[in-house]
C-alpha positions as a Python dict, from the first residue, in 0.01 Angstrom:
ca = {
    (1, 'X'): (0, 0, 0),
    (2, 'X'): (-355, -90, 105),
    (3, 'X'): (-452, -103, 475),
    (4, 'X'): (-619, -413, 608),
    (5, 'X'): (-902, -434, 858),
    (6, 'X'): (-694, -537, 1160),
    (7, 'X'): (-693, -181, 1295),
    (8, 'X'): (-1065, -206, 1377),
    (9, 'X'): (-1120, -575, 1440),
    (10, 'X'): (-924, -615, 1761),
    (11, 'X'): (-609, -763, 1601),
    (12, 'X'): (-275, -588, 1581),
    (13, 'X'): (-297, -260, 1390),
    (14, 'X'): (-150, -270, 1042),
    (15, 'X'): (183, -97, 982),
    (16, 'X'): (97, 184, 746),
    (17, 'X'): (295, 495, 649),
    (18, 'X'): (125, 819, 753),
    (19, 'X'): (151, 961, 399),
    (20, 'X'): (-35, 660, 258),
    (21, 'X'): (-306, 677, 527),
    (22, 'X'): (-349, 1049, 463),
    (23, 'X'): (-379, 993, 87),
    (24, 'X'): (-632, 710, 136),
    (25, 'X'): (-842, 919, 376),
    (26, 'X'): (-841, 1219, 141),
    (27, 'X'): (-934, 991, -150),
    (28, 'X'): (-1230, 842, 39),
    (29, 'X'): (-1344, 1192, 142),
    (30, 'X'): (-1327, 1305, -220),
    (31, 'X'): (-1536, 1006, -328),
    (32, 'X'): (-1796, 1092, -64),
    (33, 'X'): (-1813, 1449, -193),
    (34, 'X'): (-1865, 1310, -544),
    (35, 'X'): (-2144, 1083, -416),
    (36, 'X'): (-2321, 1382, -260),
    (37, 'X'): (-2307, 1543, -603),
    (38, 'X'): (-2336, 1908, -501),
    (39, 'X'): (-2111, 2120, -721),
    (40, 'X'): (-2214, 2468, -607),
    (41, 'X'): (-2179, 2612, -260),
    (42, 'X'): (-1868, 2597, -45),
    (43, 'X'): (-1665, 2305, 91),
    (44, 'X'): (-1439, 2353, 391),
    (45, 'X'): (-1072, 2341, 302),
    (46, 'X'): (-800, 2127, 449),
    (47, 'X'): (-731, 1760, 443),
    (48, 'X'): (-691, 1458, 663),
    (49, 'X'): (-502, 1501, 987),
    (50, 'X'): (-337, 1266, 1233),
    (51, 'X'): (-461, 1201, 1583),
    (52, 'X'): (-295, 962, 1825),
    (53, 'X'): (-456, 640, 1946),
    (54, 'X'): (-468, 631, 2325),
    (55, 'X'): (-366, 262, 2336),
    (56, 'X'): (-10, 352, 2227),
    (57, 'X'): (30, 721, 2135),
    (58, 'X'): (399, 679, 2052),
    (59, 'X'): (330, 429, 1774),
    (60, 'X'): (-41, 421, 1687),
    (61, 'X'): (-235, 687, 1500),
    (62, 'X'): (-562, 735, 1318),
    (63, 'X'): (-666, 968, 1040),
    (64, 'X'): (-957, 1207, 1061),
    (65, 'X'): (-1095, 1432, 787),
    (66, 'X'): (-1385, 1652, 897),
    (67, 'X'): (-1541, 1881, 638),
    (68, 'X'): (-1873, 2031, 536),
    (69, 'X'): (-2069, 2163, 240),
    (70, 'X'): (-2251, 2491, 301),
    (71, 'X'): (-2398, 2796, 126),
    (72, 'X'): (-2636, 2563, -57),
    (73, 'X'): (-3016, 2571, -54),
    (74, 'X'): (-3167, 2326, 198),
    (75, 'X'): (-3347, 2138, -83),
    (76, 'X'): (-3015, 2072, -258),
    (77, 'X'): (-2859, 1958, 69),
    (78, 'X'): (-3147, 1716, 130),
    (79, 'X'): (-3114, 1576, -224),
    (80, 'X'): (-2736, 1541, -184),
    (81, 'X'): (-2776, 1362, 148),
    (82, 'X'): (-3027, 1123, -11),
    (83, 'X'): (-2779, 1055, -294),
    (84, 'X'): (-2511, 980, -36),
    (85, 'X'): (-2736, 728, 138),
    (86, 'X'): (-2808, 558, -195),
    (87, 'X'): (-2448, 566, -326),
    (88, 'X'): (-2248, 456, -22),
    (89, 'X'): (-2338, 84, -54),
    (90, 'X'): (-2260, 94, -428),
    (91, 'X'): (-1907, 213, -343),
    (92, 'X'): (-1817, -48, -81),
    (93, 'X'): (-1963, 116, 230),
    (94, 'X'): (-2201, -59, 472),
    (95, 'X'): (-2451, 173, 636),
    (96, 'X'): (-2465, 77, 1003),
    (97, 'X'): (-2692, 358, 1120),
    (98, 'X'): (-2936, 596, 951),
    (99, 'X'): (-3179, 831, 1121),
    (100, 'X'): (-3203, 1128, 1354),
    (101, 'X'): (-2902, 1194, 1576),
    (102, 'X'): (-2925, 1265, 1949),
    (103, 'X'): (-2880, 1643, 1920),
    (104, 'X'): (-3169, 1876, 2011),
    (105, 'X'): (-3212, 1943, 1637),
    (106, 'X'): (-3243, 1569, 1559),
    (107, 'X'): (-3024, 1609, 1248),
    (108, 'X'): (-3044, 1325, 999),
    (109, 'X'): (-2728, 1114, 1027),
    (110, 'X'): (-2556, 834, 832),
    (111, 'X'): (-2283, 620, 985),
    (112, 'X'): (-2113, 376, 747),
    (113, 'X'): (-1808, 146, 753),
    (114, 'X'): (-1584, 95, 453),
    (115, 'X'): (-1561, -269, 342),
    (116, 'X'): (-1199, -250, 219),
    (117, 'X'): (-1015, -103, 513),
    (118, 'X'): (-1060, 34, 862),
    (119, 'X'): (-1247, 352, 771),
    (120, 'X'): (-1583, 492, 879),
    (121, 'X'): (-1785, 796, 781),
    (122, 'X'): (-2031, 995, 986),
    (123, 'X'): (-2238, 1238, 779),
    (124, 'X'): (-2513, 1461, 911),
    (125, 'X'): (-2764, 1693, 749),
    (126, 'X'): (-2810, 2025, 927),
    (127, 'X'): (-3101, 2224, 789),
    (128, 'X'): (-3185, 2455, 1078),
    (129, 'X'): (-3110, 2494, 1444),
    (130, 'X'): (-3363, 2551, 1719),
    (131, 'X'): (-3288, 2923, 1697),
    (132, 'X'): (-3312, 2922, 1319),
    (133, 'X'): (-2965, 3075, 1290),
    (134, 'X'): (-2758, 2766, 1210),
    (135, 'X'): (-2624, 2765, 855),
    (136, 'X'): (-2768, 2477, 650),
    (137, 'X'): (-2496, 2224, 568),
    (138, 'X'): (-2390, 1864, 536),
    (139, 'X'): (-2114, 1776, 780),
    (140, 'X'): (-1888, 1480, 705),
    (141, 'X'): (-1620, 1314, 917),
    (142, 'X'): (-1410, 1035, 767),
    (143, 'X'): (-1206, 853, 1029),
    (144, 'X'): (-977, 551, 1022),
    (145, 'X'): (-907, 281, 1273),
    (146, 'X'): (-565, 281, 1435),
    (147, 'X'): (-254, 217, 1227),
    (148, 'X'): (97, 145, 1349),
    (149, 'X'): (349, 398, 1221),
    (150, 'X'): (660, 249, 1056),
    (151, 'X'): (971, 235, 1274),
    (152, 'X'): (1134, 577, 1303),
    (153, 'X'): (817, 782, 1239),
    (154, 'X'): (783, 1080, 1474),
    (155, 'X'): (405, 1112, 1510),
    (156, 'X'): (446, 1444, 1693),
    (157, 'X'): (553, 1597, 1360),
    (158, 'X'): (252, 1460, 1166),
    (159, 'X'): (-32, 1676, 1297),
}
């Protein structure tokens, strides 16, 4: 089952089983990791999780998969972030924002929307903090628009 874009475009959210949305979100996250192309270092564990949409928390949910790559030399992180910027459009993503974020560190940030479903990615490159103690990393957050859970789904059990 493939989600449509109605979840983000103001129309009624698509009915989409949580298991399918989780699998799609994890798949997109995995593709993003492949685009970054860093094979050494560490990647945070875990997978996509459910959060409720405030418009109708009994029936609407979104997926979110935050993760990061760390224990990698800053030069490799910079090269991986550059690869991500170049590869996203080739894989159906539209970059809607690229540049320094609003944090005191002015981390480089990419925000992109997926062209085949209500998904977005926010990726940021963290090389050093003001104190110099922040661990260099690339942080990624893949998030979906809202989906409507099929009748009978207990979203409280999906976290």
